[in-house]
Coordinates of N, CA and C in Angstrom, one line a residue:
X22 N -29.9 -21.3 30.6 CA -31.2 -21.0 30.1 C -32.1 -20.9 31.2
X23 N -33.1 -19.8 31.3 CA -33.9 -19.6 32.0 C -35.5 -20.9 32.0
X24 N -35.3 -21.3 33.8 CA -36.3 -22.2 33.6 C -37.7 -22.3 33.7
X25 N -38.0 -20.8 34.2 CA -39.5 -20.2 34.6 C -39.2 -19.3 35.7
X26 N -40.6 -18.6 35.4 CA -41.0 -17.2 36.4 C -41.8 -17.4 37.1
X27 N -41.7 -17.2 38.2 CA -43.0 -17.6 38.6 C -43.9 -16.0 39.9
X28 N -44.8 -15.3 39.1 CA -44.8 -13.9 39.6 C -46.1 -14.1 40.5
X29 N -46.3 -13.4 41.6 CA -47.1 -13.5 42.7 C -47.9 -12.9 42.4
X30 N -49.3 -12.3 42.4 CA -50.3 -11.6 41.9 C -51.6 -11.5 43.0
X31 N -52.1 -10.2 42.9 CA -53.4 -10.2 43.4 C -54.5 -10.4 43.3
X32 N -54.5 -10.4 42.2 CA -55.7 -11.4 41.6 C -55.9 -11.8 40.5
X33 N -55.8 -13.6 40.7 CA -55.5 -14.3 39.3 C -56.2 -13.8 38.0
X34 N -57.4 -13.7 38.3 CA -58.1 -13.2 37.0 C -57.5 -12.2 36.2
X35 N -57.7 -11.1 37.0 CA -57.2 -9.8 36.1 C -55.3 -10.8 35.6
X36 N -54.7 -10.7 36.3 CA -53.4 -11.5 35.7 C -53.9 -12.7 34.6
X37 N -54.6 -13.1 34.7 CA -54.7 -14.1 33.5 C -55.1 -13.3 32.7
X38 N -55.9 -12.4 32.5 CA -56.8 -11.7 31.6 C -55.1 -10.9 30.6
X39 N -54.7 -10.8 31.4 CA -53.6 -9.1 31.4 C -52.0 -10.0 31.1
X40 N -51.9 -11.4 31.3 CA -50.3 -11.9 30.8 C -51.2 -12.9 30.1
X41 N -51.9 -13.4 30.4 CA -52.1 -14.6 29.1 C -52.4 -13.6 28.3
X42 N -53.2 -12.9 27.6 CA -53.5 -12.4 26.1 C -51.3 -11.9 25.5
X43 N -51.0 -11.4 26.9 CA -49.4 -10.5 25.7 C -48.7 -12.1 25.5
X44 N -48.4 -13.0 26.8 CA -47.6 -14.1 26.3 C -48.4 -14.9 25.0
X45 N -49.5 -15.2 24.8 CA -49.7 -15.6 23.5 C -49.9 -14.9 22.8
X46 N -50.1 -13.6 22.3 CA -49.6 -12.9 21.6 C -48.1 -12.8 21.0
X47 N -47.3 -13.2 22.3 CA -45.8 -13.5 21.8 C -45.5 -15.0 21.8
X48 N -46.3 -15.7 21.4 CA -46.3 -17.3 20.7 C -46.2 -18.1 21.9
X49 N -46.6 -18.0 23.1 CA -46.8 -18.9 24.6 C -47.6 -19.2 24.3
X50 N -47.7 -20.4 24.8 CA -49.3 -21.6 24.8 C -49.6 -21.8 26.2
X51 N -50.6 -21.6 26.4 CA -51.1 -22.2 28.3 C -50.5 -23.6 28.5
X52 N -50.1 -23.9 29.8 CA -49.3 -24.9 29.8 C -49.8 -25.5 30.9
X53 N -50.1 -24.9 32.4 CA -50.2 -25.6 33.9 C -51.6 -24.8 34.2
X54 N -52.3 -25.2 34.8 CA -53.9 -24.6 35.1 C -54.4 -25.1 36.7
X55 N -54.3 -24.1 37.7 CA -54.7 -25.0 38.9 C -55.7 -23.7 39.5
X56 N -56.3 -24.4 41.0 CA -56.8 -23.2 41.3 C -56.4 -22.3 41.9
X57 N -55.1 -21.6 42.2 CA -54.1 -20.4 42.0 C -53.8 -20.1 41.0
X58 N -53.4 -20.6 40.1 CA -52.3 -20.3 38.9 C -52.6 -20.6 37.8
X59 N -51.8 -19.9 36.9 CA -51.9 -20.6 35.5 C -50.0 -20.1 35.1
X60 N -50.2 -21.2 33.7 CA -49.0 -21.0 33.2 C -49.0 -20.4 32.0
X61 N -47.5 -20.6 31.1 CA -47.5 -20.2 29.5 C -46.2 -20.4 29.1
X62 N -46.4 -21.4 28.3 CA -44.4 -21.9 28.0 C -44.2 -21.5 26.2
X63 N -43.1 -21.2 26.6 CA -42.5 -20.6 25.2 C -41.0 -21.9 25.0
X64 N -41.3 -22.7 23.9 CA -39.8 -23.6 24.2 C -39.4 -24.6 25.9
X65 N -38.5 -24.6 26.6 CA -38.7 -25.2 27.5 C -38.8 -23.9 28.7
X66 N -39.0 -22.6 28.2 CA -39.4 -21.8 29.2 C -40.6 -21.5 30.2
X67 N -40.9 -21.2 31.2 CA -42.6 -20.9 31.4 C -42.6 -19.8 32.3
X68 N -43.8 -18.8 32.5 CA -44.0 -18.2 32.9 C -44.8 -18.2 34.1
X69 N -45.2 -18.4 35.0 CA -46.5 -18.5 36.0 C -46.5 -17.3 36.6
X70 N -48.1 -17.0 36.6 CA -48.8 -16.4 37.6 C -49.7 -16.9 38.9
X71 N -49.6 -16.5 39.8 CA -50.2 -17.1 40.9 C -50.7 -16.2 42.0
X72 N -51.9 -16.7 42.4 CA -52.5 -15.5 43.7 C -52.3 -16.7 44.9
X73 N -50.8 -16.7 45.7 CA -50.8 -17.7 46.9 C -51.1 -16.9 48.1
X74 N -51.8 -18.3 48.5 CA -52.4 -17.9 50.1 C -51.4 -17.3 50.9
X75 N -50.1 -17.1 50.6 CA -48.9 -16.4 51.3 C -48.7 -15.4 51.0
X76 N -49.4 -14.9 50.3 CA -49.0 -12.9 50.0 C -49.1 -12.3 51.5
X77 N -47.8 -11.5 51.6 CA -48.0 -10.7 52.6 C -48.1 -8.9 52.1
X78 N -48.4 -8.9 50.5 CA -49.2 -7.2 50.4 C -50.3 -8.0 49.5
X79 N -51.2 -6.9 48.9 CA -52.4 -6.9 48.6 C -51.8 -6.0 46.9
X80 N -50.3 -6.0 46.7 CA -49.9 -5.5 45.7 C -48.4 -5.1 45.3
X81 N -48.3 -5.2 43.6 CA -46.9 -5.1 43.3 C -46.5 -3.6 43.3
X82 N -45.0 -3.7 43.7 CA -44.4 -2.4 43.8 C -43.4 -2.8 42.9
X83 N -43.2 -2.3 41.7 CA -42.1 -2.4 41.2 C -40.7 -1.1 41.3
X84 N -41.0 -0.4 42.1 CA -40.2 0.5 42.9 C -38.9 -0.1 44.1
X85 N -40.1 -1.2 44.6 CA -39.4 -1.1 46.0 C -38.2 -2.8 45.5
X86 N -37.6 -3.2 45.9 CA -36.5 -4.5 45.6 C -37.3 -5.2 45.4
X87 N -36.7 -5.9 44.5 CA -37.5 -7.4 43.6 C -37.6 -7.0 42.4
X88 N -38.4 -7.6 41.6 CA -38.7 -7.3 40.1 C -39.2 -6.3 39.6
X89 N -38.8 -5.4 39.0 CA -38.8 -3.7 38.4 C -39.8 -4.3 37.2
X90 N -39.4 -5.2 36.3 CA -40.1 -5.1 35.0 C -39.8 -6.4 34.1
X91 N -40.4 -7.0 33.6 CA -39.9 -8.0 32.4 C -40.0 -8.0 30.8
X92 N -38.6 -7.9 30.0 CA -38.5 -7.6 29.0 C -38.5 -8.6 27.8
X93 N -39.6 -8.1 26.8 CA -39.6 -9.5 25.9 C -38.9 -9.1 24.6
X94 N -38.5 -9.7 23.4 CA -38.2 -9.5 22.1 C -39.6 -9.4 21.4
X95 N -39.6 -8.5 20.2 CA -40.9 -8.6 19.5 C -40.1 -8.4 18.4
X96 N -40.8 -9.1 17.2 CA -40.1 -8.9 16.1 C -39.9 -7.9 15.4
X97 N -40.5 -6.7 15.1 CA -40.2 -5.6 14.8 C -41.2 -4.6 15.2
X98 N -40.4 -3.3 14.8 CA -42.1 -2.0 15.4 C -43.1 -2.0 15.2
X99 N -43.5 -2.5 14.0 CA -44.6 -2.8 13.7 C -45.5 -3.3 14.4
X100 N -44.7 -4.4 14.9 CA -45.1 -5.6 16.0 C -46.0 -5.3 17.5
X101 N -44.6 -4.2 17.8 CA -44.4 -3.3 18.8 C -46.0 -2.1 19.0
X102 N -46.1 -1.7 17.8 CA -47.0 -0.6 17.5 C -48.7 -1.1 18.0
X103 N -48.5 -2.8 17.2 CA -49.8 -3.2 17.3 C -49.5 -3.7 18.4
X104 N -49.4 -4.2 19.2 CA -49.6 -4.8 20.4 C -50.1 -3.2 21.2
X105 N -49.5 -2.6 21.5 CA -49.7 -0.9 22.2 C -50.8 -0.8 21.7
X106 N -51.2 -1.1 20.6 CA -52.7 -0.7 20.3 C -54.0 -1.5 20.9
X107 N -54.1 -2.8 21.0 CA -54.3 -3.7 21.9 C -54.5 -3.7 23.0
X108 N -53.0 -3.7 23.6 CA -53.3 -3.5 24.9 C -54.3 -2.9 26.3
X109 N -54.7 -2.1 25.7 CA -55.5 -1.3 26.8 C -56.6 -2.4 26.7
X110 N -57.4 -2.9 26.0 CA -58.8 -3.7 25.5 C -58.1 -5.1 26.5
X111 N -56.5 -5.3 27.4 CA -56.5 -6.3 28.2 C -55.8 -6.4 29.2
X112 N -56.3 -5.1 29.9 CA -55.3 -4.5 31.1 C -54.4 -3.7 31.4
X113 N -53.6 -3.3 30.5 CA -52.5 -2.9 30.0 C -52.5 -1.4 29.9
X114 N -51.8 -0.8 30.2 CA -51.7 0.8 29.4 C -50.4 0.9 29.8
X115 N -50.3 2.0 28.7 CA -48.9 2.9 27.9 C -47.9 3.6 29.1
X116 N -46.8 3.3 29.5 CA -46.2 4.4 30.1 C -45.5 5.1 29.3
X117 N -45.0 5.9 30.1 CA -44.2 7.0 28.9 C -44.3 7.7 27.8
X118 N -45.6 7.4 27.6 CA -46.5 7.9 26.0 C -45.8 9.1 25.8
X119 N -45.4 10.1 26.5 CA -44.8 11.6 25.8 C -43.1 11.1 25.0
X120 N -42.9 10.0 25.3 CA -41.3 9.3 24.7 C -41.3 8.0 23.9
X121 N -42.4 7.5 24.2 CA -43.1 6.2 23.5 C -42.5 6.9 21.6
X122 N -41.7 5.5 20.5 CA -41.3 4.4 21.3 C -39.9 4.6 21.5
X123 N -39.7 5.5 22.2 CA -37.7 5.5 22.4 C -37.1 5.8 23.8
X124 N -38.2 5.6 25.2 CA -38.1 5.9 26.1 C -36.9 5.1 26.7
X125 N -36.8 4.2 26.2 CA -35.5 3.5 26.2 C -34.1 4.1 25.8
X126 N -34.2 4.7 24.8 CA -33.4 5.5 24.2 C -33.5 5.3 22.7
X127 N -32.9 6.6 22.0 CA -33.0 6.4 20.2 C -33.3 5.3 19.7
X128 N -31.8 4.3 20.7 CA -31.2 3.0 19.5 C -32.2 2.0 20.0
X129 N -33.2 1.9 21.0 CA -34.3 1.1 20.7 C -35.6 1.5 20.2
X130 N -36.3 0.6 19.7 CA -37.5 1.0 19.8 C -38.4 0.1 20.1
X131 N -39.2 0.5 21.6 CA -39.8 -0.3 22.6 C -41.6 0.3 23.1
X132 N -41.5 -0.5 23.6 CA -43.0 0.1 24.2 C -42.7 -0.5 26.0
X133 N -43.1 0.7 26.9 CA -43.5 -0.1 28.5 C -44.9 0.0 29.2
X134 N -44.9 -0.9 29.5 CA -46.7 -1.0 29.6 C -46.8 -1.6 31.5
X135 N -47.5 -1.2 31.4 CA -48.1 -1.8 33.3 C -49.9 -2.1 33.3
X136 N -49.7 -3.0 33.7 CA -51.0 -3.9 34.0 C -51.4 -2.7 35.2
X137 N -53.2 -3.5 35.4 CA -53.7 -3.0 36.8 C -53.1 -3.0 38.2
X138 N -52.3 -4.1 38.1 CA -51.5 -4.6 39.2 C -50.3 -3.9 39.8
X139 N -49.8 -3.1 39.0 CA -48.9 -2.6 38.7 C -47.3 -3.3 38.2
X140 N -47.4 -4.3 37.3 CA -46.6 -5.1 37.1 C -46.1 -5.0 35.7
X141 N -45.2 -4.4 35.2 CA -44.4 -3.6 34.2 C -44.0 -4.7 33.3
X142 N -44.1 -4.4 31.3 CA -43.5 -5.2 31.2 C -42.8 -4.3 29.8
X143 N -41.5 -4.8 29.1 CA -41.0 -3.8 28.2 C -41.1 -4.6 27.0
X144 N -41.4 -4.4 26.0 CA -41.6 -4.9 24.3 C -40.7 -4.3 23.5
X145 N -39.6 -5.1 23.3 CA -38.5 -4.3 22.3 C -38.4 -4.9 20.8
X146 N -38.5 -4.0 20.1 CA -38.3 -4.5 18.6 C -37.2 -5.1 18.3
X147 N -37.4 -6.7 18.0 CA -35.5 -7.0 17.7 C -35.0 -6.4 16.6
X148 N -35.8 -6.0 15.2 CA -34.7 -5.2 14.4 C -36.2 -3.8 14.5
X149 N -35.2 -3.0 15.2 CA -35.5 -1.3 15.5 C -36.0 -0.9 14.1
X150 N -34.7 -1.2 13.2 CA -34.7 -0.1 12.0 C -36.6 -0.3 11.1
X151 N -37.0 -1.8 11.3 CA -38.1 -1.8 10.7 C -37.6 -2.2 9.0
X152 N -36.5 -2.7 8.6 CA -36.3 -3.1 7.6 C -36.0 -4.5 7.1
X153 N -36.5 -5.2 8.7 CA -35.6 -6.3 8.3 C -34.1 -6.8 8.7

């Protein structure tokens, strides 16, 4: 089981603004609060963001090696739909909007979104079909 994330950031605020609203929106509660960081634990999982005095860029590349993107379960499209609608109002905007939601392919249906930061995250419906 996964024990925590812990993602480097350029600036806490907008990252607090832009992962705290989606992780509680996906049932995380703030957990750890310092003056770099904050948390959000789901179960014995947690997430952190942090702006450390050791960044040697001024920003995420999710192109270049390291972490491309992080993928959550959402309970169904609907789920999926409203959150996409949201989003923008907390950093967040649509990629792929011309394939949105199957840019994944048919048999999912997802949403990919990137913060200001450029820090990707993907929202997958666990039941696709929408029926349950």
């Amino acid at each position: 089981m996964l024990h925590h994330i812990e993602l480097w950031v350029p600036d806490l605020e907008r990252a607090t603004v832009s992962f705290g609203w989606l992780l509680e929106a996906l049932g995380h509660t703030p957990f750890q609060s310092w003056s770099n960081g904050r948390s959000w634990r789901l179960g014995a999982t947690y997430l952190v963001v942090e702006q450390s005095p050791a960044l040697t860029a001024g920003e995420h590349d999710r192109c270049r090696p390291g972490l491309n993107h992080l993928a959550f379960h959402v309970e169904d499209p609907g789920t999926v739909d409203a959150l996409v609608a949201e989003a923008p109002q907390h950093g967040w905007s649509l990629m792929f909007p011309d394939r949105h939601p199957h840019a994944g392919g048919e048999q999912a249906y997802a949403a990919y979104l990137e913060n200001a930061d450029g820090f990707e995250v993907e929202l997958v419906a666990i039941d696709a079909s929408g029926q349950g």
